[in-house]
XYZ file of C-alpha atoms in Angstrom:
349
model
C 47.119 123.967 167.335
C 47.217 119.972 165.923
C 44.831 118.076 166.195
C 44.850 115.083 168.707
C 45.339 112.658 166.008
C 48.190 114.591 165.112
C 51.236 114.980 166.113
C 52.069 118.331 168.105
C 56.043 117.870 168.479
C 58.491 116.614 165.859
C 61.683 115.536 167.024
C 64.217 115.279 164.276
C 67.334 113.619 165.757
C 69.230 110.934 164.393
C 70.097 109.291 167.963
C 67.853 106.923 169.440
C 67.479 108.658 173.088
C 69.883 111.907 172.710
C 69.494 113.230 176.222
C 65.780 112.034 176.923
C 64.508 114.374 173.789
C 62.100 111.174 172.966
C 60.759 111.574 175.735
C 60.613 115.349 176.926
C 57.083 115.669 175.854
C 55.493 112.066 175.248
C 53.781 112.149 178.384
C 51.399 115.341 177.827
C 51.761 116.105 173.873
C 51.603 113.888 171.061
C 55.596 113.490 170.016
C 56.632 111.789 166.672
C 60.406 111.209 166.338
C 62.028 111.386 162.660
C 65.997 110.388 161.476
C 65.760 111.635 158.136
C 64.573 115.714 157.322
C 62.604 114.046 154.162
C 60.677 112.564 157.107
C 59.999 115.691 159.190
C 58.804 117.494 155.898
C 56.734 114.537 155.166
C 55.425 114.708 158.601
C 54.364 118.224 158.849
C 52.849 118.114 155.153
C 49.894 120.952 155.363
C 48.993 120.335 158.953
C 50.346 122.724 161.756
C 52.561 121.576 164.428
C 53.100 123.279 168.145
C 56.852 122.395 167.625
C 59.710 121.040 165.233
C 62.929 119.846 168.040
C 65.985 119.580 165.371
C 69.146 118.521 166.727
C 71.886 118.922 164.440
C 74.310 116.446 163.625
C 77.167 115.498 161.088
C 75.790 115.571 157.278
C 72.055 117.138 158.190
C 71.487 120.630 156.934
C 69.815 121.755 159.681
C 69.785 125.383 158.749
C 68.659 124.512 154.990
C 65.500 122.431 156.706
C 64.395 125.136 159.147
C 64.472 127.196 156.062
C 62.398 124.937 154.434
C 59.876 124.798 157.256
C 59.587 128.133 157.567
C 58.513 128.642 153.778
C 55.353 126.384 154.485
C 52.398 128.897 155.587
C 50.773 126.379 158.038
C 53.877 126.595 159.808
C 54.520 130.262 160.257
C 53.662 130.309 163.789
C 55.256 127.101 164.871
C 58.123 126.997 167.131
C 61.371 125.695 166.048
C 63.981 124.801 169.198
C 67.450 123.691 167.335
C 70.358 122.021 169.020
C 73.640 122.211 168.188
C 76.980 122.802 168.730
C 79.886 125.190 167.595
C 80.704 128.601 168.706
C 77.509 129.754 171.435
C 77.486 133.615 169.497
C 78.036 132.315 166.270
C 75.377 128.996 166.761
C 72.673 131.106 167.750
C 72.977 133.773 165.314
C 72.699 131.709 162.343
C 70.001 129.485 163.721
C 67.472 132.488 164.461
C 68.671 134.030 161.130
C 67.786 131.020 159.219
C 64.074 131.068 160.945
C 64.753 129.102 164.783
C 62.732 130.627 167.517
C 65.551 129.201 169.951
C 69.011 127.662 170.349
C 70.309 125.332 172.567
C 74.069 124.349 172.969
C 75.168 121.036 174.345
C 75.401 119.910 177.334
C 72.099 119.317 177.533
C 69.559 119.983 180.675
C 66.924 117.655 180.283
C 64.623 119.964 183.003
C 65.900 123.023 180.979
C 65.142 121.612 177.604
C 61.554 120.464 178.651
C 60.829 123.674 180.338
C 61.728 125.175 177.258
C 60.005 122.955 174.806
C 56.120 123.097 177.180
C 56.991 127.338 176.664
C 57.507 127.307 173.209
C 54.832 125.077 172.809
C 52.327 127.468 174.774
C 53.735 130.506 172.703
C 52.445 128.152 169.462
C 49.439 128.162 170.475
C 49.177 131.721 171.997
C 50.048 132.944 168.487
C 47.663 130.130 166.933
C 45.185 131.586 168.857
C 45.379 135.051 168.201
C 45.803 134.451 164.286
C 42.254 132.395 164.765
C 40.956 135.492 166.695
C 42.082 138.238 164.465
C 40.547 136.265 161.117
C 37.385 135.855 163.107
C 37.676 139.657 163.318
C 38.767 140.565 159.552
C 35.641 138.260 158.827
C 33.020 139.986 161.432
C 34.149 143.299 159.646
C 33.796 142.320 156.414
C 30.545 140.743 157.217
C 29.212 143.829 158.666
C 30.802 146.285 155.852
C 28.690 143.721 153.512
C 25.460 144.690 155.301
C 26.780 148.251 155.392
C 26.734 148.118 151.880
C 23.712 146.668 150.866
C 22.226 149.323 153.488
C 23.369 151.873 151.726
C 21.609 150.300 147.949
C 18.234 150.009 149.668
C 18.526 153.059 150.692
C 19.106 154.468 147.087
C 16.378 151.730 145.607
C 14.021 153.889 147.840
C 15.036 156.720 147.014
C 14.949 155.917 143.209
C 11.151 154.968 144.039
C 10.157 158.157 145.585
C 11.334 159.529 141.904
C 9.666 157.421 139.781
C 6.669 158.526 141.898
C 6.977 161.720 140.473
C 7.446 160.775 137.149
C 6.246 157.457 135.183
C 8.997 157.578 132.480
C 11.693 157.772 135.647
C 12.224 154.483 136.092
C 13.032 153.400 132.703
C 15.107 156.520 132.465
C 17.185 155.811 135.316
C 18.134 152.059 134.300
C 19.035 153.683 131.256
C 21.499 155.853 132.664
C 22.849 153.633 134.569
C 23.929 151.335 131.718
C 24.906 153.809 129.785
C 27.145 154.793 132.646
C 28.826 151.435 133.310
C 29.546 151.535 129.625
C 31.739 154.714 129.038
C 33.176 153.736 133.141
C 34.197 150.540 131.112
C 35.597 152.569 128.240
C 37.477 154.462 130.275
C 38.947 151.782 131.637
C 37.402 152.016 135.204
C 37.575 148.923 137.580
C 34.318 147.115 137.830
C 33.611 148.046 141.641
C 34.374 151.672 140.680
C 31.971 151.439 137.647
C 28.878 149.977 139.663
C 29.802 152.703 142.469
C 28.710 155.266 139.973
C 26.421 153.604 138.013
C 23.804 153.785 141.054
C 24.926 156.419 142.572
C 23.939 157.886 138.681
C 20.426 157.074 139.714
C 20.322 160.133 141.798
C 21.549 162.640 139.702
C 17.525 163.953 139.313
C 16.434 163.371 142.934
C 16.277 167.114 143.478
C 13.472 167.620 140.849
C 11.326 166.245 143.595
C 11.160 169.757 145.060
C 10.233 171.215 141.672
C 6.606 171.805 140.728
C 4.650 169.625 138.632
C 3.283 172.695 136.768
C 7.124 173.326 135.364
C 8.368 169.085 135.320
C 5.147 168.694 133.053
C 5.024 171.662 131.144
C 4.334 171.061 127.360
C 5.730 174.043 125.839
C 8.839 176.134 127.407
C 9.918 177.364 130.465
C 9.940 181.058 131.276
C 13.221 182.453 132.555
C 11.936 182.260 136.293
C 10.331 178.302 135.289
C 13.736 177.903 134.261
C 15.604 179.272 136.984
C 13.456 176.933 139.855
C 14.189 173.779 137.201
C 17.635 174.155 137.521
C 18.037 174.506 141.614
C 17.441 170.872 140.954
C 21.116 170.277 141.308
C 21.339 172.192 144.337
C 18.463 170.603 146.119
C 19.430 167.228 145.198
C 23.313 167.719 146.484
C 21.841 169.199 149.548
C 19.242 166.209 150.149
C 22.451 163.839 150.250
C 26.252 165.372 150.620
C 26.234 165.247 154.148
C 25.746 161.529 154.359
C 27.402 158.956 156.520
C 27.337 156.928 153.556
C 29.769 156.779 150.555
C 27.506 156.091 148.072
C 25.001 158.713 149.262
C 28.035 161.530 148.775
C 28.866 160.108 145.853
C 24.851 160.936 144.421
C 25.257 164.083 146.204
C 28.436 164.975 144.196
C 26.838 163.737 140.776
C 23.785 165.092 141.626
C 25.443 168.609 141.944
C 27.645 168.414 138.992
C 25.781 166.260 135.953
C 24.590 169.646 134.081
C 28.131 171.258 134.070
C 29.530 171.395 131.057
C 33.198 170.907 129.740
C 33.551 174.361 128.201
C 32.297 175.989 131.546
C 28.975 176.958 130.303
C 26.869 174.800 132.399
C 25.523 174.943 136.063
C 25.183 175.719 139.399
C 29.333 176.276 139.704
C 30.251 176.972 136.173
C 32.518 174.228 136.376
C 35.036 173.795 133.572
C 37.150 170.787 132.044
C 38.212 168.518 134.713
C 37.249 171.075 137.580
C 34.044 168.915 137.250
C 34.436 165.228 138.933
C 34.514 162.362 136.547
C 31.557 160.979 137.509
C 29.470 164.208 137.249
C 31.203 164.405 133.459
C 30.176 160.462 132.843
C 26.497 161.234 133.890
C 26.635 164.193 132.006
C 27.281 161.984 128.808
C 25.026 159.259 129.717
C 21.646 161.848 130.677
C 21.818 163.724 127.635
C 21.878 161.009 125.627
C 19.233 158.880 127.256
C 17.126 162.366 127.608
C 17.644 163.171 123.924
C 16.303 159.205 122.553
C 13.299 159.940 124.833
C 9.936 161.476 124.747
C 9.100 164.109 126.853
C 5.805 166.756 126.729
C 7.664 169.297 124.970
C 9.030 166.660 122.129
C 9.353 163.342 120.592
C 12.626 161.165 121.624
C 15.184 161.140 118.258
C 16.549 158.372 116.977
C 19.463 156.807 117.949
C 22.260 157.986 115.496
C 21.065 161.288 115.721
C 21.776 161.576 119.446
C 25.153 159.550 118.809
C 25.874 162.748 116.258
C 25.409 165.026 118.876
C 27.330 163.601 121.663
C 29.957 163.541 118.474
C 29.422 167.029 117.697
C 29.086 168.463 121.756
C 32.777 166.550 122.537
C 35.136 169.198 124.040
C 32.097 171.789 123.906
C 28.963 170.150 126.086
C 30.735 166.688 126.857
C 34.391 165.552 127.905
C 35.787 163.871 124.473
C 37.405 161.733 126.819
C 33.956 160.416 128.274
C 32.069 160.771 124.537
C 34.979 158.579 122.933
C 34.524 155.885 126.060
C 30.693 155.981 125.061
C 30.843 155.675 121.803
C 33.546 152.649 121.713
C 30.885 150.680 123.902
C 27.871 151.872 120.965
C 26.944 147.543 120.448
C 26.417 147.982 124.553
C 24.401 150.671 124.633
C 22.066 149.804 121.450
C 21.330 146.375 123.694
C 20.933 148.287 126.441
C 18.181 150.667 124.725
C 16.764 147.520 122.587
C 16.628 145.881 126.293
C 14.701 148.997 128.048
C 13.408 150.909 124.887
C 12.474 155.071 125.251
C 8.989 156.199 124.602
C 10.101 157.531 121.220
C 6.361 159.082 120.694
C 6.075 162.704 122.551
């Protein structure tokens, strides 16, 4: 719909009064009346109009400037009325073909034509209207998918919390993960939004330790076989805590959560998952834990230094570690030695 200063019918006619089209609409719409179809286009420009009127003549291209017309975007749901003459079958079907919404033959009805212009002005605006509506949709649904979103992160910064809770070192642990995960998503060749899905979800891969007793998390020395059996329903607990989600990002924890100590040669657990039978983003945590667990302290041992945990992601590709996954880490190595520089691990058991 134009704008009152605009106009809201353009007659392109190179008659002076051809039938009373000047004046069909003049009395209710704002009606602008060109010769020339470099003036219609100029009129137009970027602004909608309800209607273009083009009555065809000797030496205008009518069909080439409906064409025209209809390329311009703000036009798309404008209604185009074309007069002209020639065989009634024939007229009409290469005027809607080239983009009219109606045809009109000679002799002309002035009644007929104005009833027909005020209707394909009000089906203008109908469709003006419903374009306006449905954007004000798209744009209430992206709005709310937004808070959706940012839901579902607060939700996972929470949960992160409760973890660090249980262990001091978690925090630092977990941002390290996470970078270390965007890096080898960004070897891989990942798309950024696909990336930062995992990369937090990453920060979940441990929540299930929260059901395991301080007595084992803390333990200096090793675990007995039964310590060791309770450590590792970990992965369990934590994909139970989350898979059954509403949220995308919450099954997407659950799933790395369940799958980050599975190893490539099918040696790992809960499943005894092998090669790509484990999801990528369980094998990209998988890559990204180790490592960050092997440059760290814990009670039962000092954190090693760098190279030596890069020589044993080296050495565990295609055993431990998908090569795929080790060779995306280790092509981002300037990223992650920022990263660790950044956030450094208590090196000091």
């Amino acid at each position: 719909m134009t704008n009152a200063a605009d106009p809201a019918v353009v007659v392109v006619t190179a008659r002076p009064d051809p039938g009373g089209l000047t004046r069909l609409f003049a009395s209710s719409v704002p009606t602008l009346v060109v010769a020339e179809p470099g003036a219609a286009l100029a009129a137009v420009g970027t602004k909608p109009v309800d209607l273009v009127l083009i009555e065809a003549w000797s030496g205008l291209d009518a069909l080439g400037l409906i064409r025209t017309l209809r390329l311009k975007p703000h036009l798309a749901h404008a209604s185009i009325l074309l007069i002209a003459e020639g065989d009634p079958a024939e007229t009409r079907r290469r005027g809607l073909e080239a983009g009219a919404t109606d045809v009109v033959l000679p002799p002309l009805d002035a009644s007929d034509l104005a009833l027909r212009g005020r209707n394909l002005i009000a089906l203008a605006r109908a469709q003006g209207a419903v374009e306006s509506q449905a954007l004000a949709l798209s744009r209430e649904v992206e709005r709310a998918a937004a808070e959706s979103q940012e839901r579902e992160r607060e939700i996972i910064r929470r949960l992160m919390l409760a973890a660090e809770f249980r262990d001091d070192q978690a925090g630092d642990h977990l941002t390290r993960v996470a970078g270390c995960v965007l890096a080898i998503a960004d070897g891989l060749g990942l798309s950024e939004e696909e990336g930062n899905d995992i990369a937090l979800a990453s920060t979940m891969h441990d929540i299930g330790k929260i059901g395991v007793a301080d007595s084992i998390l803390r333990k200096p020395g090793p675990l007995t076989e039964p310590e060791r059996f309770e450590m590792m329903q970990h992965a369990l607990r934590g994909y139970r805590m989350l898979h059954d989600s509403p949220s995308r990002l919450l099954r997407l924890a659950a799933e790395i959560a369940l799958t980050h100590h599975e190893r490539w040669d099918g040696a790992g657990y809960p499943q005894g998952l092998k090669g790509t039978e484990i999801p990528l983003p369980g094998r990209i945590t998988a890559v990204a834990d180790v490592f960050d667990a092997l440059i760290s302290a814990r009670v039962y041992k000092p954190g090693w230094p760098l190279e030596r945990a890069r020589r044993f992601l080296e050495e565990q590709s295609g055993a431990h570690f998908d090569p795929d996954c080790v060779a995306a880490f280790l092509s981002r190595w300037e990223d992650v030695v920022a990263l660790v520089e950044e956030r450094p691990a208590d090196r000091a058991a």
